[in-house]
Coordinates of N, CA and C in Angstrom, one line a residue:
M273 N -41.7 -26.8 -57.0 CA -40.3 -26.4 -56.7 C -39.9 -25.5 -57.8
A274 N -39.2 -24.4 -57.5 CA -38.6 -23.5 -58.4 C -37.5 -24.1 -59.2
S275 N -37.4 -23.8 -60.5 CA -36.3 -24.3 -61.3 C -36.1 -23.3 -62.5
S276 N -34.9 -23.5 -63.1 CA -34.6 -22.8 -64.4 C -34.7 -23.8 -65.5
W277 N -34.8 -23.2 -66.7 CA -34.8 -24.1 -67.9 C -33.5 -23.9 -68.7
I278 N -32.9 -24.9 -69.2 CA -31.7 -24.9 -70.0 C -31.9 -25.7 -71.3
T279 N -31.5 -25.1 -72.4 CA -31.7 -25.8 -73.7 C -31.1 -27.2 -73.6
P280 N -31.7 -28.2 -74.3 CA -31.1 -29.5 -74.3 C -29.8 -29.6 -75.1
K281 N -29.4 -28.4 -75.7 CA -28.2 -28.4 -76.4 C -27.0 -28.0 -75.5
A282 N -27.3 -27.9 -74.2 CA -26.2 -27.6 -73.2 C -26.4 -28.4 -72.0
A283 N -25.3 -28.6 -71.3 CA -25.3 -29.3 -70.0 C -24.8 -28.4 -68.9
K284 N -25.5 -28.4 -67.8 CA -25.0 -27.5 -66.7 C -24.2 -28.4 -65.7
G285 N -23.4 -27.7 -65.0 CA -22.6 -28.4 -63.9 C -21.3 -29.0 -64.3
A286 N -21.0 -28.9 -65.6 CA -19.7 -29.5 -66.1 C -18.5 -28.7 -65.5
P287 N -17.4 -29.4 -65.3 CA -16.2 -28.7 -64.8 C -15.9 -27.5 -65.7
S288 N -15.5 -26.4 -65.2 CA -15.2 -25.2 -65.9 C -13.8 -24.8 -65.8
R289 N -13.2 -24.3 -66.9 CA -11.8 -23.8 -66.8 C -11.8 -22.4 -66.2
I290 N -13.0 -21.8 -66.1 CA -13.1 -20.4 -65.5 C -13.2 -20.5 -64.0
S291 N -14.2 -21.2 -63.5 CA -14.5 -21.3 -62.1 C -15.5 -22.5 -61.8
G292 N -15.1 -23.4 -60.9 CA -16.0 -24.4 -60.4 C -16.7 -25.2 -61.5
R293 N -18.0 -25.0 -61.6 CA -18.8 -25.7 -62.6 C -19.4 -24.7 -63.6
G294 N -19.7 -25.2 -64.8 CA -20.1 -24.3 -65.8 C -21.3 -24.8 -66.6
L295 N -21.6 -24.1 -67.7 CA -22.6 -24.5 -68.6 C -21.9 -24.7 -70.0
V296 N -22.1 -25.9 -70.6 CA -21.3 -26.2 -71.8 C -22.2 -26.6 -72.9
A297 N -21.9 -26.1 -74.1 CA -22.7 -26.5 -75.3 C -22.4 -28.0 -75.7
L298 N -23.5 -28.8 -75.8 CA -23.3 -30.1 -76.2 C -23.4 -30.2 -77.8
R299 N -24.2 -29.3 -78.3 CA -24.3 -29.2 -79.8 C -24.2 -27.7 -80.1
A300 N -24.0 -27.4 -81.4 CA -23.9 -26.0 -81.9 C -25.2 -25.3 -81.5
I301 N -25.1 -24.0 -81.1 CA -26.2 -23.1 -80.8 C -26.1 -21.9 -81.7
A302 N -27.1 -21.5 -82.4 CA -27.1 -20.4 -83.3 C -27.3 -19.1 -82.6
A303 N -26.7 -18.0 -83.1 CA -26.8 -16.7 -82.6 C -28.3 -16.4 -82.5
G304 N -28.7 -15.8 -81.3 CA -30.1 -15.4 -81.1 C -31.0 -16.5 -80.5
E305 N -30.4 -17.7 -80.4 CA -31.2 -18.9 -79.9 C -31.3 -18.7 -78.4
V306 N -32.4 -19.1 -77.8 CA -32.6 -19.1 -76.4 C -31.8 -20.3 -75.8
V307 N -31.0 -20.0 -74.8 CA -30.2 -21.0 -74.2 C -30.6 -21.3 -72.8
A308 N -31.3 -20.4 -72.1 CA -31.8 -20.6 -70.7 C -32.8 -19.6 -70.4
V309 N -33.7 -20.0 -69.4 CA -34.6 -19.1 -68.8 C -34.4 -19.3 -67.3
K310 N -34.1 -18.2 -66.6 CA -33.8 -18.2 -65.2 C -35.1 -18.3 -64.4
G311 N -35.1 -19.3 -63.5 CA -36.2 -19.4 -62.6 C -35.8 -19.2 -61.1
G312 N -36.8 -19.2 -60.2 CA -36.5 -19.0 -58.8 C -37.7 -18.3 -58.2
H313 N -37.5 -18.0 -56.9 CA -38.5 -17.2 -56.2 C -38.1 -15.7 -56.2
V314 N -39.1 -14.9 -56.3 CA -38.9 -13.4 -56.3 C -38.8 -13.0 -54.9
V315 N -37.6 -12.3 -54.5 CA -37.4 -11.8 -53.2 C -36.8 -10.4 -53.3
T316 N -36.9 -9.7 -52.2 CA -36.3 -8.3 -52.1 C -34.8 -8.5 -51.8
T317 N -34.1 -7.4 -52.0 CA -32.7 -7.4 -51.7 C -32.4 -7.7 -50.2
E318 N -33.3 -7.1 -49.4 CA -33.2 -7.4 -47.9 C -33.3 -8.9 -47.6
R319 N -34.3 -9.5 -48.2 CA -34.5 -11.0 -48.0 C -33.3 -11.8 -48.6
L320 N -32.9 -11.4 -49.8 CA -31.7 -12.0 -50.4 C -30.5 -12.1 -49.4
R321 N -30.3 -10.9 -48.8 CA -29.1 -10.8 -47.9 C -29.3 -11.6 -46.7
S322 N -30.5 -12.0 -46.3 CA -30.7 -12.8 -45.1 C -30.5 -14.3 -45.4
L323 N -30.4 -14.7 -46.7 CA -30.2 -16.1 -47.0 C -28.8 -16.5 -46.8
P324 N -28.5 -17.8 -46.7 CA -27.1 -18.3 -46.6 C -26.4 -18.0 -47.9
E325 N -25.1 -17.7 -47.8 CA -24.3 -17.3 -49.0 C -24.5 -18.2 -50.2
R326 N -24.5 -19.5 -50.0 CA -24.7 -20.4 -51.1 C -26.0 -20.1 -51.9
L327 N -27.1 -19.9 -51.2 CA -28.4 -19.6 -51.8 C -28.3 -18.2 -52.5
Q328 N -27.6 -17.2 -51.9 CA -27.5 -15.9 -52.5 C -26.8 -16.0 -53.8
N329 N -25.9 -17.0 -54.0 CA -25.1 -17.2 -55.2 C -26.0 -17.6 -56.3
S330 N -27.3 -18.1 -56.1 CA -28.2 -18.5 -57.1 C -29.0 -17.4 -57.7
D331 N -28.8 -16.2 -57.2 CA -29.7 -15.1 -57.6 C -29.3 -14.5 -59.0
V332 N -30.4 -13.9 -59.6 CA -30.2 -13.0 -60.7 C -31.1 -11.8 -60.4
Q333 N -30.6 -10.6 -60.5 CA -31.3 -9.4 -60.1 C -32.3 -9.1 -61.3
I334 N -33.5 -8.8 -61.0 CA -34.5 -8.5 -62.1 C -35.1 -7.1 -62.0
T335 N -35.0 -6.4 -60.9 CA -35.3 -4.9 -60.7 C -34.3 -4.4 -59.7
D336 N -34.5 -3.1 -59.4 CA -33.6 -2.5 -58.5 C -33.6 -3.2 -57.1
D337 N -34.7 -3.7 -56.7 CA -34.9 -4.4 -55.4 C -35.4 -5.8 -55.4
L338 N -35.5 -6.4 -56.6 CA -36.0 -7.8 -56.7 C -35.0 -8.7 -57.4
H339 N -35.0 -10.0 -56.9 CA -34.1 -11.0 -57.4 C -34.8 -12.3 -57.5
L340 N -34.4 -13.1 -58.4 CA -34.8 -14.5 -58.5 C -33.8 -15.4 -57.9
V341 N -34.2 -16.3 -57.0 CA -33.3 -17.0 -56.1 C -33.9 -18.4 -55.7
A342 N -33.0 -19.3 -55.4 CA -33.4 -20.5 -54.7 C -33.6 -20.2 -53.2
L343 N -34.6 -20.7 -52.6 CA -34.8 -20.5 -51.2 C -34.4 -21.6 -50.3
T344 N -34.2 -22.8 -50.9 CA -33.8 -24.0 -50.1 C -32.7 -24.7 -50.8
E345 N -32.0 -25.5 -50.1 CA -30.9 -26.3 -50.6 C -31.4 -27.3 -51.7
E346 N -32.6 -27.8 -51.5 CA -33.3 -28.7 -52.4 C -33.5 -28.0 -53.8
E347 N -33.7 -26.7 -53.8 CA -33.9 -26.0 -55.1 C -32.7 -25.5 -55.7
Y348 N -31.6 -25.5 -55.0 CA -30.4 -24.9 -55.5 C -29.9 -25.3 -56.9
E349 N -29.7 -26.6 -57.0 CA -29.3 -27.2 -58.3 C -30.2 -26.9 -59.4
A350 N -31.5 -27.0 -59.2 CA -32.5 -26.8 -60.2 C -32.6 -25.3 -60.7
V351 N -32.3 -24.4 -59.7 CA -32.4 -22.9 -60.0 C -31.1 -22.4 -60.7
M352 N -29.9 -23.0 -60.2 CA -28.6 -22.5 -60.7 C -28.5 -22.7 -62.2
L353 N -27.9 -21.8 -62.9 CA -27.6 -21.9 -64.3 C -26.2 -22.3 -64.5
F354 N -25.3 -22.1 -63.6 CA -23.9 -22.4 -63.7 C -23.3 -21.7 -64.9
I355 N -23.7 -20.5 -65.2 CA -23.1 -19.7 -66.3 C -22.1 -18.8 -65.7
N356 N -20.9 -19.0 -66.0 CA -19.8 -18.2 -65.4 C -19.6 -16.9 -66.2
H357 N -18.9 -16.0 -65.5 CA -18.5 -14.7 -66.1 C -17.4 -14.9 -67.1
S358 N -17.5 -14.1 -68.1 CA -16.3 -13.9 -69.0 C -16.4 -12.5 -69.5
C359 N -15.2 -11.9 -69.7 CA -15.1 -10.5 -70.3 C -15.3 -10.6 -71.8
E360 N -15.4 -11.8 -72.4 CA -15.8 -12.0 -73.8 C -16.9 -13.0 -73.8
P361 N -18.1 -12.6 -73.4 CA -19.2 -13.6 -73.3 C -19.8 -14.0 -74.6
N362 N -20.5 -15.1 -74.6 CA -21.2 -15.6 -75.8 C -22.7 -15.6 -75.5
V363 N -23.2 -15.2 -74.3 CA -24.6 -15.3 -73.9 C -24.9 -13.9 -73.3
G364 N -26.1 -13.4 -73.7 CA -26.6 -12.1 -73.1 C -28.1 -12.3 -72.7
F365 N -28.7 -11.2 -72.3 CA -30.0 -11.2 -71.9 C -31.0 -10.7 -72.9
A366 N -32.2 -11.2 -72.9 CA -33.3 -10.7 -73.7 C -34.4 -10.5 -72.7
G367 N -34.5 -9.4 -72.1 CA -35.4 -9.1 -71.0 C -34.7 -9.3 -69.7
N368 N -35.3 -9.9 -68.7 CA -34.7 -10.1 -67.4 C -34.3 -11.6 -67.1
V369 N -35.0 -12.5 -67.7 CA -34.9 -13.9 -67.3 C -34.5 -14.8 -68.5
V370 N -34.6 -14.3 -69.7 CA -34.3 -15.1 -70.9 C -32.8 -14.8 -71.3
L371 N -32.0 -15.9 -71.5 CA -30.7 -15.7 -71.9 C -30.5 -16.3 -73.3
V372 N -29.8 -15.5 -74.2 CA -29.7 -15.9 -75.6 C -28.3 -15.9 -76.1
A373 N -28.0 -16.7 -77.1 CA -26.7 -16.7 -77.7 C -26.4 -15.4 -78.4
M374 N -25.3 -14.7 -78.1 CA -24.9 -13.5 -78.7 C -24.2 -13.7 -80.1
R375 N -23.8 -14.9 -80.3 CA -23.1 -15.3 -81.6 C -23.3 -16.8 -81.7
D376 N -22.9 -17.3 -82.8 CA -22.9 -18.8 -83.0 C -21.9 -19.4 -82.0
I377 N -22.4 -20.5 -81.3 CA -21.6 -21.1 -80.3 C -21.3 -22.6 -80.7
N378 N -20.1 -23.0 -80.7 CA -19.8 -24.4 -81.1 C -19.9 -25.4 -80.0
A379 N -20.2 -26.6 -80.4 CA -20.3 -27.7 -79.4 C -18.9 -27.7 -78.6
G380 N -19.0 -27.9 -77.3 CA -17.8 -28.0 -76.5 C -17.5 -26.7 -75.8
E381 N -18.0 -25.5 -76.3 CA -17.7 -24.2 -75.8 C -18.5 -24.0 -74.5
E382 N -17.8 -23.4 -73.5 CA -18.5 -23.0 -72.3 C -19.4 -21.8 -72.6
L383 N -20.6 -21.8 -72.1 CA -21.5 -20.7 -72.2 C -21.2 -19.7 -71.1
T384 N -21.0 -18.4 -71.4 CA -20.6 -17.4 -70.4 C -21.4 -16.2 -70.7
T385 N -21.5 -15.4 -69.6 CA -22.1 -14.0 -69.7 C -21.2 -13.1 -69.0
D386 N -21.3 -11.8 -69.3 CA -20.5 -10.8 -68.5 C -21.5 -10.4 -67.4
Y387 N -21.1 -10.5 -66.2 CA -22.0 -10.1 -65.1 C -22.4 -8.7 -65.1
A388 N -21.7 -7.9 -65.9 CA -22.1 -6.5 -66.0 C -23.5 -6.4 -66.7
M389 N -23.9 -7.4 -67.4 CA -25.2 -7.4 -68.1 C -26.4 -7.5 -67.2
F390 N -26.2 -7.9 -65.9 CA -27.3 -8.0 -65.0 C -27.0 -7.7 -63.6
D391 N -25.8 -7.4 -63.2 CA -25.5 -7.1 -61.8 C -25.4 -5.6 -61.6
D392 N -26.0 -5.2 -60.4 CA -25.9 -3.9 -59.9 C -25.8 -3.9 -58.4
H393 N -24.6 -3.9 -57.9 CA -24.4 -4.0 -56.5 C -23.0 -3.4 -56.0
E394 N -22.9 -3.2 -54.8 CA -21.6 -2.8 -54.2 C -20.7 -4.0 -54.2
G395 N -19.5 -3.9 -54.4 CA -18.5 -5.0 -54.3 C -17.9 -5.3 -55.7
S396 N -16.9 -6.2 -55.6 CA -16.2 -6.6 -56.8 C -15.6 -8.0 -56.6
M397 N -15.1 -8.6 -57.6 CA -14.5 -9.9 -57.6 C -13.3 -9.9 -58.6
D398 N -12.4 -10.8 -58.3 CA -11.3 -11.0 -59.3 C -11.9 -11.8 -60.4
C399 N -11.4 -11.6 -61.6 CA -11.8 -12.3 -62.8 C -10.8 -13.3 -63.2
A400 N -11.2 -14.5 -63.5 CA -10.4 -15.6 -63.9 C -10.8 -16.1 -65.3
C401 N -11.4 -15.3 -66.1 CA -11.9 -15.8 -67.4 C -10.8 -16.1 -68.4
G402 N -9.7 -15.5 -68.3 CA -8.6 -15.8 -69.2 C -8.7 -15.3 -70.6
S403 N -9.7 -14.4 -70.9 CA -9.9 -13.9 -72.2 C -8.9 -12.8 -72.5
A404 N -8.7 -12.5 -73.8 CA -7.8 -11.4 -74.2 C -8.3 -10.1 -73.7
A405 N -9.6 -9.9 -73.5 CA -10.2 -8.7 -73.0 C -10.4 -8.7 -71.5
C406 N -9.8 -9.6 -70.8 CA -10.1 -9.7 -69.4 C -9.8 -8.4 -68.6
R407 N -10.8 -8.0 -67.8 CA -10.7 -6.7 -67.0 C -10.0 -7.0 -65.7
R408 N -9.7 -8.2 -65.4 CA -9.0 -8.6 -64.1 C -9.8 -8.5 -62.9
R409 N -10.6 -7.4 -62.8 CA -11.4 -7.2 -61.7 C -12.8 -6.8 -62.2
I410 N -13.8 -7.5 -61.6 CA -15.2 -7.2 -62.1 C -15.9 -6.5 -60.9
D411 N -16.5 -5.3 -61.3 CA -17.1 -4.5 -60.3 C -18.6 -4.6 -60.4
G412 N -19.4 -4.5 -59.4 CA -20.8 -4.6 -59.4 C -21.5 -3.4 -60.1
R413 N -20.7 -2.4 -60.5 CA -21.3 -1.3 -61.2 C -20.7 -1.2 -62.6
D414 N -20.1 -2.3 -63.1 CA -19.5 -2.3 -64.4 C -20.5 -2.0 -65.5
W415 N -21.8 -2.2 -65.3 CA -22.8 -1.9 -66.3 C -22.8 -0.4 -66.6
M416 N -22.3 0.4 -65.8 CA -22.3 1.9 -66.0 C -21.1 2.3 -67.0
R417 N -20.2 1.4 -67.3 CA -19.1 1.8 -68.2 C -19.6 1.9 -69.6
A418 N -19.3 3.1 -70.2 CA -19.7 3.4 -71.5 C -19.2 2.3 -72.6
D419 N -18.0 1.8 -72.4 CA -17.4 0.9 -73.3 C -18.2 -0.4 -73.3
L420 N -18.7 -0.9 -72.1 CA -19.5 -2.1 -72.0 C -20.9 -1.8 -72.5
Q421 N -21.4 -0.7 -72.2 CA -22.8 -0.4 -72.7 C -22.8 -0.4 -74.2
A422 N -21.7 0.1 -74.9 CA -21.7 0.0 -76.3 C -21.5 -1.4 -76.8
R423 N -20.6 -2.1 -76.2 CA -20.3 -3.5 -76.6 C -21.5 -4.4 -76.5
Y424 N -22.2 -4.3 -75.4 CA -23.3 -5.2 -75.1 C -24.7 -4.7 -75.4
R425 N -24.8 -3.5 -76.1 CA -26.1 -3.0 -76.3 C -27.1 -4.0 -76.9
G426 N -28.3 -4.1 -76.3 CA -29.2 -5.1 -76.8 C -29.2 -6.4 -76.0
Y427 N -28.2 -6.5 -75.1 CA -28.0 -7.8 -74.3 C -28.0 -7.6 -72.8
F428 N -28.3 -6.3 -72.4 CA -28.4 -6.1 -70.9 C -29.7 -6.5 -70.4
S429 N -29.8 -6.8 -69.2 CA -31.1 -7.1 -68.5 C -31.9 -5.8 -68.6
W430 N -33.2 -6.0 -68.8 CA -34.1 -4.9 -68.9 C -34.0 -3.8 -67.9
Y431 N -33.9 -4.2 -66.6 CA -33.9 -3.2 -65.5 C -32.6 -2.3 -65.6
L432 N -31.5 -2.9 -66.2 CA -30.3 -2.0 -66.3 C -30.4 -1.2 -67.6
A433 N -30.9 -1.8 -68.7 CA -30.9 -1.2 -70.0 C -31.8 0.1 -69.9
R434 N -32.8 0.1 -69.2 CA -33.7 1.3 -69.1 C -33.0 2.4 -68.4
R435 N -31.9 2.2 -67.6 CA -31.2 3.3 -66.9 C -30.2 3.9 -67.8
M436 N -29.9 3.3 -68.9 CA -28.8 3.8 -69.8 C -29.2 4.8 -70.7
P437 N -28.3 5.7 -71.2 CA -28.7 6.7 -72.2 C -29.3 5.9 -73.4
G438 N -30.4 6.4 -73.8 CA -31.1 5.8 -75.0 C -32.0 4.6 -74.5
G439 N -32.0 4.2 -73.2 CA -32.8 3.1 -72.7 C -34.3 3.5 -72.8
D440 N -35.1 2.6 -72.5 CA -36.6 2.9 -72.6 C -37.1 2.9 -71.2
P441 N -37.3 4.1 -70.6 CA -37.7 4.2 -69.2 C -39.2 4.0 -69.0
G442 N -40.0 3.9 -70.2 CA -41.4 3.7 -70.1 C -41.8 2.3 -70.0
R443 N -40.9 1.4 -70.1 CA -41.3 -0.1 -70.1 C -40.7 -0.7 -68.9

């Protein structure tokens, strides 16, 4: 069965002030520490779109046309990270599937990422993060924004980072 890994220093599925369920630090997490590794089945965008919406919600994009996703209801909970979006995130990407703390995180803090770090799609959503830097509306192409590229340099998913100015197209 497909699943994701989450540090024992965090608990997933806790009630979130941002949206639904979240990922919360149980103990302090140091900057640079691995907090999660995304698991799932590798599927094309076409296959992803054929899945029920709930299963589509479990995806993380890893290349222009590939995603990691739960394929069954039985896998959903094990694959989901329950890491909500924030416009002031504390977790970023190291590669495509490893998530790391961008700064020291205190016990009790919700672990969040900016969806701009790994999403590339048509569409948008309202933001409810409540941060001082809240963009109010999150677009599936926010990764293209120069201000976000500068703010999150080193924390974008590999497949997006290589498309950016100064990215490494050879890897």
